[in-house]
Coordinates of C-alpha atoms in Angstrom, one line a residue:
M26 CA 41.7 62.6 10.7
N27 CA 38.0 62.0 10.4
N28 CA 37.9 63.2 6.8
L29 CA 40.3 60.3 5.9
A30 CA 37.8 57.6 7.1
R31 CA 36.3 55.5 4.3
K32 CA 32.6 55.6 4.2
E33 CA 31.9 53.1 1.4
P34 CA 32.4 49.3 2.0
L35 CA 35.7 47.7 1.0
S36 CA 34.7 45.9 -2.2
L37 CA 36.9 44.8 -5.1
P38 CA 35.8 47.6 -7.5
V39 CA 36.6 50.2 -4.7
V40 CA 40.0 48.5 -4.1
F41 CA 40.7 48.4 -7.8
D42 CA 40.0 52.1 -8.1
D43 CA 42.2 52.8 -5.0
Y44 CA 45.0 50.8 -6.5
L45 CA 44.9 52.7 -9.8
A46 CA 44.7 56.0 -8.0
G47 CA 47.8 55.1 -6.0
Q48 CA 50.0 54.8 -9.1
I49 CA 52.6 57.6 -9.2
S50 CA 52.2 58.5 -12.9
N51 CA 49.2 59.0 -15.0
G52 CA 50.8 56.9 -17.8
T53 CA 51.4 53.9 -15.5
R54 CA 47.8 54.2 -14.2
K55 CA 46.3 54.1 -17.8
V56 CA 48.6 51.2 -18.9
Y57 CA 48.0 49.1 -15.8
E58 CA 44.2 49.6 -16.0
R59 CA 44.2 48.6 -19.7
D60 CA 46.4 45.6 -19.2
I61 CA 44.4 44.2 -16.3
L62 CA 41.1 44.7 -18.1
E63 CA 42.4 43.0 -21.2
I64 CA 43.7 40.0 -19.4
F65 CA 40.2 39.3 -17.9
G66 CA 38.0 40.9 -20.6
G67 CA 36.8 43.4 -18.0
K68 CA 36.9 43.9 -14.3
P69 CA 37.4 40.5 -12.6
S70 CA 35.4 39.4 -9.6
L71 CA 37.0 38.7 -6.2
D72 CA 35.9 35.0 -6.5
L73 CA 37.8 34.7 -9.8
L74 CA 40.9 36.3 -8.4
Q75 CA 40.8 34.1 -5.2
S76 CA 40.5 31.0 -7.4
L77 CA 43.1 32.1 -9.9
D78 CA 45.7 29.4 -10.4
P79 CA 49.2 30.1 -11.7
A80 CA 48.7 27.3 -14.2
R81 CA 45.9 29.2 -15.8
L82 CA 48.2 32.2 -16.2
V83 CA 50.9 30.1 -17.7
V84 CA 48.3 28.9 -20.3
W85 CA 47.3 32.5 -21.0
R86 CA 51.0 33.5 -21.3
N87 CA 51.8 30.6 -23.8
Q88 CA 48.7 31.3 -25.9
A89 CA 49.4 35.0 -26.0
W90 CA 53.1 34.3 -26.9
D91 CA 52.3 31.5 -29.5
N92 CA 55.9 30.7 -29.9
G93 CA 56.7 34.2 -31.1
N94 CA 53.8 34.5 -33.4
G95 CA 51.5 36.3 -31.0
L96 CA 52.1 39.3 -28.7
A97 CA 55.6 40.5 -28.2
A98 CA 57.4 39.2 -25.1
T99 CA 57.7 42.7 -23.7
T100 CA 54.0 43.2 -24.0
I101 CA 53.1 39.9 -22.3
N102 CA 55.7 40.6 -19.5
R103 CA 54.3 44.1 -19.0
K104 CA 50.7 42.7 -18.6
L105 CA 51.9 40.1 -16.1
T106 CA 53.8 42.8 -14.2
A107 CA 50.6 44.9 -14.1
L108 CA 48.6 41.9 -12.8
K109 CA 51.2 41.0 -10.2
S110 CA 51.2 44.6 -8.9
F111 CA 47.4 44.6 -8.5
L112 CA 47.4 41.2 -6.8
D113 CA 50.2 42.4 -4.5
H114 CA 47.9 45.2 -3.5
L115 CA 45.1 42.6 -2.7
V116 CA 47.5 40.5 -0.7
A117 CA 48.5 43.6 1.3
R118 CA 44.7 44.3 1.9
G119 CA 44.3 40.7 3.2
M120 CA 41.9 39.8 0.3
L121 CA 44.3 37.2 -1.1
Q122 CA 46.7 34.8 0.6
V123 CA 49.3 34.5 -2.1
N124 CA 50.0 36.1 -5.5
P125 CA 49.4 33.7 -8.3
A126 CA 51.2 36.0 -10.8
S127 CA 54.5 36.0 -8.9
P128 CA 57.5 35.5 -11.3
K129 CA 58.4 32.5 -9.2
L130 CA 55.1 30.9 -10.2
V131 CA 54.7 32.3 -13.7
R132 CA 58.0 32.8 -15.4
R133 CA 58.4 35.8 -17.8
I134 CA 59.4 35.2 -21.4
K135 CA 63.0 36.0 -22.1
E136 CA 63.6 37.6 -25.4
K137 CA 66.6 39.4 -26.7
R138 CA 65.8 43.0 -27.8
R139 CA 66.7 43.9 -31.3
A140 CA 70.1 45.6 -31.2
G141 CA 69.2 48.3 -33.7
A142 CA 66.1 49.3 -31.8
R143 CA 67.9 49.3 -28.5
L144 CA 70.8 51.5 -29.6
G145 CA 68.5 53.9 -31.5
I146 CA 69.3 55.9 -34.6
L147 CA 72.5 57.3 -35.9
K148 CA 73.5 60.9 -35.3
E149 CA 73.2 61.5 -39.1
E150 CA 69.6 60.2 -38.9
L151 CA 68.8 62.5 -36.0
S152 CA 69.9 65.5 -38.1
V153 CA 67.6 64.4 -41.0
L154 CA 64.7 63.8 -38.5
L155 CA 65.1 67.4 -37.2
S156 CA 65.2 68.7 -40.7
A157 CA 61.9 67.0 -41.4
C158 CA 60.4 69.2 -38.7
D159 CA 60.7 72.1 -41.2
I160 CA 58.5 70.4 -43.7
G161 CA 54.8 71.1 -43.4
P162 CA 52.3 73.9 -43.9
D163 CA 51.7 74.7 -40.2
P164 CA 54.6 76.7 -38.6
K165 CA 53.2 76.1 -35.1
A166 CA 53.4 72.3 -35.5
N167 CA 56.8 72.6 -37.1
A168 CA 58.2 74.6 -34.2
R169 CA 56.5 72.4 -31.6
D170 CA 57.8 69.2 -33.2
R171 CA 61.4 70.4 -33.4
A172 CA 61.4 71.5 -29.8
L173 CA 59.8 68.3 -28.6
I174 CA 62.2 66.0 -30.5
S175 CA 65.2 68.0 -29.4
L176 CA 64.0 67.9 -25.7
L177 CA 63.3 64.1 -25.9
Y178 CA 66.7 63.4 -27.3
T179 CA 69.0 65.7 -25.3
C180 CA 67.2 65.2 -21.9
L181 CA 66.7 61.4 -22.5
L182 CA 63.0 61.9 -21.7
R183 CA 60.4 59.2 -21.5
R184 CA 57.1 60.0 -23.1
S185 CA 55.3 60.1 -19.8
E186 CA 57.8 62.6 -18.5
A187 CA 57.4 64.8 -21.6
E188 CA 53.7 64.7 -21.3
G189 CA 53.7 66.1 -17.8
I190 CA 56.0 69.0 -18.4
Q191 CA 54.7 72.5 -17.4
W192 CA 56.4 75.8 -18.1
K193 CA 57.2 76.2 -14.4
H194 CA 59.3 73.1 -14.6
F195 CA 62.0 75.0 -16.5
E196 CA 64.3 76.8 -14.0
R197 CA 67.6 78.6 -13.8
E198 CA 70.0 77.5 -11.2
G199 CA 73.8 78.1 -10.9
G200 CA 73.8 79.7 -14.4
R201 CA 72.3 76.5 -15.9
S202 CA 68.8 75.8 -17.3
L203 CA 67.2 72.8 -15.6
L204 CA 64.1 70.8 -16.3
R205 CA 62.5 69.6 -13.1
L206 CA 60.8 66.3 -13.4
P207 CA 58.3 66.1 -10.5
M208 CA 57.3 62.5 -11.4
T209 CA 59.8 60.1 -13.1
K210 CA 59.2 56.5 -13.8
G211 CA 60.4 55.5 -10.4
G212 CA 58.2 58.1 -8.7
A213 CA 61.0 60.3 -7.5
N214 CA 61.6 64.0 -8.2
D215 CA 64.6 64.6 -10.4
F216 CA 66.1 67.1 -12.8
V217 CA 68.0 67.2 -16.0
P218 CA 70.1 70.0 -17.5
V219 CA 68.7 71.7 -20.7
E220 CA 71.1 73.0 -23.2
T221 CA 70.9 76.5 -24.6
R222 CA 70.1 75.4 -28.1
V223 CA 67.1 73.5 -26.9
I224 CA 65.9 76.5 -24.8
Q225 CA 66.1 78.6 -27.9
Q226 CA 64.0 76.1 -29.8
L227 CA 61.4 76.1 -27.0
D228 CA 61.4 79.9 -27.1
V229 CA 60.7 79.8 -30.9
Y230 CA 57.8 77.4 -30.3
F231 CA 56.5 79.7 -27.5
Q232 CA 56.6 82.8 -29.7
V233 CA 55.2 81.2 -32.9
M234 CA 52.3 79.9 -30.8
G235 CA 51.5 83.5 -29.8
G236 CA 53.1 83.6 -26.3
A237 CA 51.5 83.3 -22.9
A238 CA 48.1 84.5 -24.0
T239 CA 47.6 81.4 -26.1
W240 CA 48.1 79.0 -23.1
V241 CA 46.1 81.2 -20.7
A242 CA 43.2 81.3 -23.2
Y243 CA 43.2 77.5 -23.6
F244 CA 43.5 76.6 -19.9
G245 CA 42.3 79.6 -18.0
R246 CA 45.2 79.6 -15.5
P247 CA 48.7 81.3 -15.3
I248 CA 51.1 80.3 -18.0
L249 CA 53.5 78.6 -15.5
D250 CA 50.8 76.1 -14.6
C251 CA 50.1 75.2 -18.2
P252 CA 51.5 72.1 -20.1
V253 CA 54.2 72.9 -22.5
F254 CA 53.3 70.7 -25.5
L255 CA 49.9 71.1 -27.0
A256 CA 47.9 69.1 -29.5
L257 CA 47.3 71.1 -32.7
D258 CA 45.0 68.9 -34.6
N259 CA 41.4 70.0 -35.0
G260 CA 39.9 67.3 -32.8
H261 CA 42.1 68.1 -29.8
R262 CA 43.5 71.6 -30.4
G263 CA 44.8 73.3 -27.3
E264 CA 44.7 70.1 -25.2
R265 CA 47.7 68.7 -23.4
L266 CA 49.7 66.5 -25.8
S267 CA 49.3 62.9 -24.7
D268 CA 52.0 60.3 -24.6
H269 CA 50.3 58.7 -27.6
G270 CA 50.3 62.0 -29.4
I271 CA 54.0 62.5 -28.7
N272 CA 54.7 59.1 -30.2
E273 CA 52.7 59.9 -33.3
I274 CA 54.5 63.1 -33.9
V275 CA 57.9 61.3 -33.8
K276 CA 56.6 58.6 -36.2
K277 CA 55.2 61.2 -38.6
R278 CA 58.4 63.2 -38.8
A279 CA 60.4 60.0 -39.1
K280 CA 58.2 58.9 -42.0
I281 CA 58.9 62.3 -43.7
A282 CA 62.7 61.7 -43.0
G283 CA 62.6 58.2 -44.4
I284 CA 63.6 56.6 -41.1
Q285 CA 62.1 53.2 -40.4
D286 CA 61.0 51.6 -37.1
I287 CA 61.2 54.6 -34.8
S288 CA 59.2 55.7 -31.8
A289 CA 59.6 58.5 -29.2
H290 CA 61.4 56.1 -26.9
I291 CA 64.0 55.4 -29.5
L292 CA 65.2 59.0 -29.1
R293 CA 66.0 58.2 -25.4
H294 CA 67.8 55.0 -26.5
S295 CA 69.7 57.1 -29.1
G296 CA 70.8 59.7 -26.6
I297 CA 72.1 57.1 -24.1
T298 CA 74.0 55.3 -26.9
H299 CA 75.5 58.5 -28.3
L300 CA 76.7 59.6 -24.8
L301 CA 78.4 56.3 -24.1
M302 CA 80.0 56.3 -27.6
D303 CA 81.3 59.8 -27.0
G304 CA 83.1 58.6 -23.9
Y305 CA 80.9 59.7 -21.0
S306 CA 81.2 57.5 -17.9
L307 CA 78.6 54.9 -17.0
A308 CA 77.9 56.9 -13.8
D309 CA 77.3 60.1 -15.7
V310 CA 75.0 58.5 -18.2
Q311 CA 73.1 56.6 -15.5
A312 CA 72.4 59.9 -13.7
M313 CA 71.4 61.6 -16.9
A314 CA 69.1 58.7 -17.9
R315 CA 67.7 58.4 -14.4
H316 CA 68.3 54.7 -14.3
S317 CA 67.6 53.3 -10.8
D318 CA 69.8 50.3 -11.5
P319 CA 73.3 50.8 -13.0
K320 CA 72.8 47.4 -14.8
Q321 CA 70.3 49.2 -17.1
T322 CA 73.0 51.6 -18.3
M323 CA 75.5 48.8 -18.5
E324 CA 73.3 46.9 -20.9
Y325 CA 73.8 49.7 -23.4
A326 CA 77.6 49.7 -23.0
L327 CA 77.8 46.0 -23.4
L328 CA 75.7 46.0 -26.5
I329 CA 77.8 48.8 -28.0
R330 CA 81.0 46.9 -27.2
R331 CA 79.5 43.7 -28.7
L332 CA 78.6 45.4 -32.0
M333 CA 81.5 47.8 -32.3
N334 CA 84.3 45.5 -31.2
S335 CA 83.1 42.2 -32.4
P336 CA 85.7 39.4 -32.3
G337 CA 84.4 38.5 -35.7
R338 CA 86.5 41.2 -37.2
S339 CA 89.6 39.3 -36.2
L340 CA 88.2 36.1 -37.7
A341 CA 87.2 37.9 -40.9
A342 CA 90.8 39.1 -41.3
N343 CA 91.9 35.5 -41.5
L344 CA 89.8 35.0 -44.7
G345 CA 92.3 37.0 -46.7
G346 CA 91.4 38.6 -50.0
T347 CA 90.1 42.1 -50.7
V348 CA 87.1 43.4 -48.8
V349 CA 84.6 45.0 -51.2

């Protein structure tokens, strides 16, 4: 156990680095670090954090929000969550007595999400989006983008999950293809079935790229230990495709397809919505989406019901006349 003993003194920079290193996913680590540094304009001192008053955070929240004219409510709430998480770590270390970013002291901004963005795109739009993956001079990028978008949609993947996929995470079990997710948003190991059509698209991408030799040449290790999705632009060719890169690919293909306001996460929303509209149970969709709280899945069902079965239809029928 001697090798676990800390040699350097317990200072705030050391604790900050320890806190970041302790985050489960690389995506969370990067976002939390960026958010905390942005709030304070750099790494804060321990004196500043010990003197931090909730009222100051409320002022920051209000100025950042600016009555809806500033940062989005989701962005502000995410930054406050990152700060709360770090301050909780300091409380546990005995470096703070109370957490000034607690939601009981600094209320989060409540904002209704746009229904269209939450429900995602239509099935017809998804078909157009996939067709847009055939447009472009680079057959490698075309094959990669079609496989990536198909996997994001059919497996309800988050960008951070797609970023971390290696070839060894695809397995066969009980006659089914599975994608093992060693690190989900909640930090738990999980899996999701992968349909044959998607496996075929992944195989096309693999072959067009040149097979295992391409990945081994880029990374110098066995193919099974290599990331699946690679950057193909000149500046980052052969590197693991980042979560930002995944988002940019979806946006680029959506622009070609003429679809507005789309991101990689919209594909996850779309898949959840389409499953519920096709009659799958809340329990089945919750398991597929890897929602830790069934209320998350229920929100989609309620929004679908509110939009598709609006009482306004009955009221509109009372207006009479011919509907044009």
